[in-house]
PDB file of C-alpha atoms in Angstrom:
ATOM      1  CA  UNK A   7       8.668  21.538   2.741  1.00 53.00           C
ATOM      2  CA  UNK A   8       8.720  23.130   6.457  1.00 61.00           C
ATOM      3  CA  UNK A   9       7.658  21.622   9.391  1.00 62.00           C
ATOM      4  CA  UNK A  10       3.763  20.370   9.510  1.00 61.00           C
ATOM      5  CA  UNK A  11       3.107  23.120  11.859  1.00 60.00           C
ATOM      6  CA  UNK A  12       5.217  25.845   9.814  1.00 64.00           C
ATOM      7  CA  UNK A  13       6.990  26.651  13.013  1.00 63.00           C
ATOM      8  CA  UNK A  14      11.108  27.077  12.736  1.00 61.00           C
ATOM      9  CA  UNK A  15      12.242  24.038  14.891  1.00 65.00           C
ATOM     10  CA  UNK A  16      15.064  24.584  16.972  1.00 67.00           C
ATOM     11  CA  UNK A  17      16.800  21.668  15.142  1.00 64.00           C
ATOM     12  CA  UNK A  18      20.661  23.008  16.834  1.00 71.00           C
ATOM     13  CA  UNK A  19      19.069  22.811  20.253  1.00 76.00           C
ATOM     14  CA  UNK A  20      17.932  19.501  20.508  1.00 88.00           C
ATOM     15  CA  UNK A  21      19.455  16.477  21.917  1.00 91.00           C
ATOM     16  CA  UNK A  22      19.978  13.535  19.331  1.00 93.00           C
ATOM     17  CA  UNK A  23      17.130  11.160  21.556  1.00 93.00           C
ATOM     18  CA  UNK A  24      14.706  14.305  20.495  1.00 94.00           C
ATOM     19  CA  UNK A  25      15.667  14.446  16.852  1.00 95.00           C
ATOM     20  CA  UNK A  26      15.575  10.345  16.808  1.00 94.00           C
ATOM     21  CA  UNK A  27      11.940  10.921  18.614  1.00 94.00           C
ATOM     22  CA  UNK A  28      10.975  13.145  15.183  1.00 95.00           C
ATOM     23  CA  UNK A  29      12.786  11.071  13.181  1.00 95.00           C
ATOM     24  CA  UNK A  30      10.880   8.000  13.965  1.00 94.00           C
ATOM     25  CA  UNK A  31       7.324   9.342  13.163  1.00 95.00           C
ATOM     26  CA  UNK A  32       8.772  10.934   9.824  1.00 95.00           C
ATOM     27  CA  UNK A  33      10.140   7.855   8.465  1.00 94.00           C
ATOM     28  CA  UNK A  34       7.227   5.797  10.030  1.00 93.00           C
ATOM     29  CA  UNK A  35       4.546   8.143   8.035  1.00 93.00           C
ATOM     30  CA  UNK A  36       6.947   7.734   5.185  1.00 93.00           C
ATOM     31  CA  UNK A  37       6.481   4.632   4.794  1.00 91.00           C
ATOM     32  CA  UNK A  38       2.870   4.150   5.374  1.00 89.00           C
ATOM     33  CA  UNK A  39       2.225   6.953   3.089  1.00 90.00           C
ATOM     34  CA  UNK A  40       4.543   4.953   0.327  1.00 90.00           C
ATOM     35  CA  UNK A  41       2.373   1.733   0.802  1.00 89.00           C
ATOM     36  CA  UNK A  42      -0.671   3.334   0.853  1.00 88.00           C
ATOM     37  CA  UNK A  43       0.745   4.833  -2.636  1.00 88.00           C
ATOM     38  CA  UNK A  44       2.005   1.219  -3.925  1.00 84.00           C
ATOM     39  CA  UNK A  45      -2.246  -0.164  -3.911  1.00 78.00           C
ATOM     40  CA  UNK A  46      -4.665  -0.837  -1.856  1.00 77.00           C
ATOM     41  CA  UNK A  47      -4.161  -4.341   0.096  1.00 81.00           C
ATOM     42  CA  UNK A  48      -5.567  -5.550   3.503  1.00 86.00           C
ATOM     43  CA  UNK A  49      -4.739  -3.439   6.151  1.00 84.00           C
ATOM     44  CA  UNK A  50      -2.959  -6.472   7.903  1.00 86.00           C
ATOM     45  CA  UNK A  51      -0.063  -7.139   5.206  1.00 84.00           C
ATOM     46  CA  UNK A  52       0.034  -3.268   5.068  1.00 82.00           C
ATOM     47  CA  UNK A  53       1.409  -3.067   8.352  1.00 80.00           C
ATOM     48  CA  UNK A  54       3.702  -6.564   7.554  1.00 80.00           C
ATOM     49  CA  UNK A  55       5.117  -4.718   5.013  1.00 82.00           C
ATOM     50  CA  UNK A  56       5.561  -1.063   7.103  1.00 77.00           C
ATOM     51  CA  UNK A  57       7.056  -3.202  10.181  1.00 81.00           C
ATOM     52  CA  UNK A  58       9.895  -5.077   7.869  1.00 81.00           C
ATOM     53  CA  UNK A  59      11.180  -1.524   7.071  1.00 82.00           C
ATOM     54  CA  UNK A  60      10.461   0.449  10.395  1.00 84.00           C
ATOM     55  CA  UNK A  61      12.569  -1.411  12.488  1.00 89.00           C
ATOM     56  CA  UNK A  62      16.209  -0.945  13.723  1.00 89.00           C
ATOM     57  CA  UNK A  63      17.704  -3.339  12.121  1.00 91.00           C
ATOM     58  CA  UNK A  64      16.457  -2.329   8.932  1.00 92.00           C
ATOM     59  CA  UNK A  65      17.338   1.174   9.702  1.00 94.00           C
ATOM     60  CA  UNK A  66      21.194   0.578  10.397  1.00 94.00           C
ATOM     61  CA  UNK A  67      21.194  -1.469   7.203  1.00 94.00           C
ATOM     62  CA  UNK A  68      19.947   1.731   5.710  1.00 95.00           C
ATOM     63  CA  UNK A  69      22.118   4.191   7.074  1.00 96.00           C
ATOM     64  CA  UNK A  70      25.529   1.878   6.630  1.00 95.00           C
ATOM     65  CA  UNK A  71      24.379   1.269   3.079  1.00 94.00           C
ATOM     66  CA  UNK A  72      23.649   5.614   2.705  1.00 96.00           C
ATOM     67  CA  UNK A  73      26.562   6.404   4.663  1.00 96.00           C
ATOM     68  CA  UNK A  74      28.780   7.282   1.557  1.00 96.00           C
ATOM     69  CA  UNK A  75      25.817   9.380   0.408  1.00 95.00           C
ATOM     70  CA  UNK A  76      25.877  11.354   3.151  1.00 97.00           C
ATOM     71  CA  UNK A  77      27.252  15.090   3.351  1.00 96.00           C
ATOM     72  CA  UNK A  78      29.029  15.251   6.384  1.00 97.00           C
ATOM     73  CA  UNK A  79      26.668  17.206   8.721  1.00 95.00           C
ATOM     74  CA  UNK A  80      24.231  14.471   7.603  1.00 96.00           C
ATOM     75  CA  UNK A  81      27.352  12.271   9.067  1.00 97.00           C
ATOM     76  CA  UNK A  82      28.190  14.393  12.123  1.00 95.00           C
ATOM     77  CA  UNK A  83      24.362  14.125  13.394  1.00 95.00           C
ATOM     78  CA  UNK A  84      24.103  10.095  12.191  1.00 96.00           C
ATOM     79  CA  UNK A  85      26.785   9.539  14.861  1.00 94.00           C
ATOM     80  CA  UNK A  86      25.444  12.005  17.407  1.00 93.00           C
ATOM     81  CA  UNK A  87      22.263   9.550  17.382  1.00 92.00           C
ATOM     82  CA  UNK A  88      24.624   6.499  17.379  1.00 91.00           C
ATOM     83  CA  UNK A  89      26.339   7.569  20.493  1.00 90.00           C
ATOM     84  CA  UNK A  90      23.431   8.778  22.270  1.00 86.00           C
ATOM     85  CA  UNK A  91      23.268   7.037  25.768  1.00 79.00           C
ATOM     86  CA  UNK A  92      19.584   5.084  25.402  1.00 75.00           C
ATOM     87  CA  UNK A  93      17.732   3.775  28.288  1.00 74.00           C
ATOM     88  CA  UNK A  94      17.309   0.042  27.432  1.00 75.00           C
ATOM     89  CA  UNK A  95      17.603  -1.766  24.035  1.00 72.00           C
ATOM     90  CA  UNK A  96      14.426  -4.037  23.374  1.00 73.00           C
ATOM     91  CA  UNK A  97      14.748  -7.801  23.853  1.00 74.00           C
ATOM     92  CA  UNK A  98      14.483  -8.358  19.789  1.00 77.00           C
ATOM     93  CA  UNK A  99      16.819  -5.896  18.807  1.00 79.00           C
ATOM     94  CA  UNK A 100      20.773  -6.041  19.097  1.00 87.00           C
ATOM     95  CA  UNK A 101      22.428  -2.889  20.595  1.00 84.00           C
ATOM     96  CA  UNK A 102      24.144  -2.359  17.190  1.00 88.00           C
ATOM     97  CA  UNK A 103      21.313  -2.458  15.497  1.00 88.00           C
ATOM     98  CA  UNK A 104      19.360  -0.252  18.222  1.00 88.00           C
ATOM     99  CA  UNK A 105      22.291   2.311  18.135  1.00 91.00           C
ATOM    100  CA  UNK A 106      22.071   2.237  14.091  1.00 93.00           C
ATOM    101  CA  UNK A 107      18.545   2.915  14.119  1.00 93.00           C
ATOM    102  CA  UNK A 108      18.405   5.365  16.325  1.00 94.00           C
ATOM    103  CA  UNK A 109      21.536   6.831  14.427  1.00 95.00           C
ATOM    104  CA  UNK A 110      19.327   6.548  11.361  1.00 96.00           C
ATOM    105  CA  UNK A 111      16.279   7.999  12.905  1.00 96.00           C
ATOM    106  CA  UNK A 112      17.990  11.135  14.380  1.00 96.00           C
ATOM    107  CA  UNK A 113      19.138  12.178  11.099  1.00 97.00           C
ATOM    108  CA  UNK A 114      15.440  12.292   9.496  1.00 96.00           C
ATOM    109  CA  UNK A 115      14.311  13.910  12.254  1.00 95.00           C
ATOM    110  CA  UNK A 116      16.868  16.531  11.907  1.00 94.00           C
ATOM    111  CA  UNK A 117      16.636  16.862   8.276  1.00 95.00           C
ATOM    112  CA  UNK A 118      12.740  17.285   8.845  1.00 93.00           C
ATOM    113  CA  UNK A 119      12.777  19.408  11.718  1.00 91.00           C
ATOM    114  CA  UNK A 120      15.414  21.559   9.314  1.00 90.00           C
ATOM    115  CA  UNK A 121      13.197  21.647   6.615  1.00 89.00           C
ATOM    116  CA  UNK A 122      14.699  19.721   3.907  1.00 91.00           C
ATOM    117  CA  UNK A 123      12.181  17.900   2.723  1.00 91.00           C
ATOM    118  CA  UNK A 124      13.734  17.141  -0.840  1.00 95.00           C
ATOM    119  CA  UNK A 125      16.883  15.843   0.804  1.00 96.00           C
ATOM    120  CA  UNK A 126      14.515  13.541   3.198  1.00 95.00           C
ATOM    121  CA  UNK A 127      12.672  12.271   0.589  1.00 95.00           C
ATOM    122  CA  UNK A 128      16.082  11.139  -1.271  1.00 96.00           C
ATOM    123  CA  UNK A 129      17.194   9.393   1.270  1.00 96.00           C
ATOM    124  CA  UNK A 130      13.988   8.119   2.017  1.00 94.00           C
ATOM    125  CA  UNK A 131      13.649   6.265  -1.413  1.00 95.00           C
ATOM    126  CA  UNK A 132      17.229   5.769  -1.292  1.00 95.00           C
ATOM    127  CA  UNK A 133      16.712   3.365   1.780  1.00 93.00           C
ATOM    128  CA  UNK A 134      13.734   1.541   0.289  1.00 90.00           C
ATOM    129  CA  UNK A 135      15.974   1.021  -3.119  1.00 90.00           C
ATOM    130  CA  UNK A 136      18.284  -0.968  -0.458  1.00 85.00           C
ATOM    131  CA  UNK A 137      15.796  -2.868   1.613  1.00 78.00           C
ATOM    132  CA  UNK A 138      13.581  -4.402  -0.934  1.00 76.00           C
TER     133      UNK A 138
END
């Protein structure tokens, strides 16, 4: 799996707010694409069920629970996105869980922008395994 536009991404280039930019849309399509998978429900609980697993503090409960799993360049870029310097934090989020999310977000964006789709997916599944 490459990119959706087939381009090479310069994936080494970009700052970790860019690769958690990616990475949000990625794991965001993810998951609507799992649920749409799962059955067909109403279009409301769809989105109950997407939001309860795209959110930050579901996110950094995902990465601490992968972090073992993870090789460590998968690490090295986690905590790139952890310590990136973010503009605000919103109101319902704690900045833990903010940082962890975005932590979580910049590595699936790198890991798509890289092309591993396999390894994505893995980790993907892996995090739904620990939030439901």
């Amino acid at each position: 799996m490459g990119t959706l536009l087939g381009e090479a991404a310069p994936f080494r280039s970009l700052s970790p707010l860019d690769l958690a930019f990616v990475g949000d849309a990625v794991y965001d399509l993810l998951a609507r694409e799992y649920l749409l998978l799962a059955g067909s429900c109403p279009v409301k609980k769809l989105h109950q069920r997407k939001a309860a697993w795209v959110n930050c503090g579901a996110q950094a409960a995902a990465l601490k629970a992968l972090w073992p799993r993870l090789t460590q360049e998968e690490q090295a870029v986690a905590l790139r996105g952890r310590n990136a310097h973010v503009g605000h934090v919103p109101k319902n989020a704690t900045v833990a869980d903010y940082h962890g999310g975005t932590a979580f977000e910049a590595l699936l964006g790198w890991l798509y922008l890289k092309g591993e789709g396999e390894r994505l997916r893995e980790l993907f599944f892996a995090a739904l395994d620990l939030l439901e």
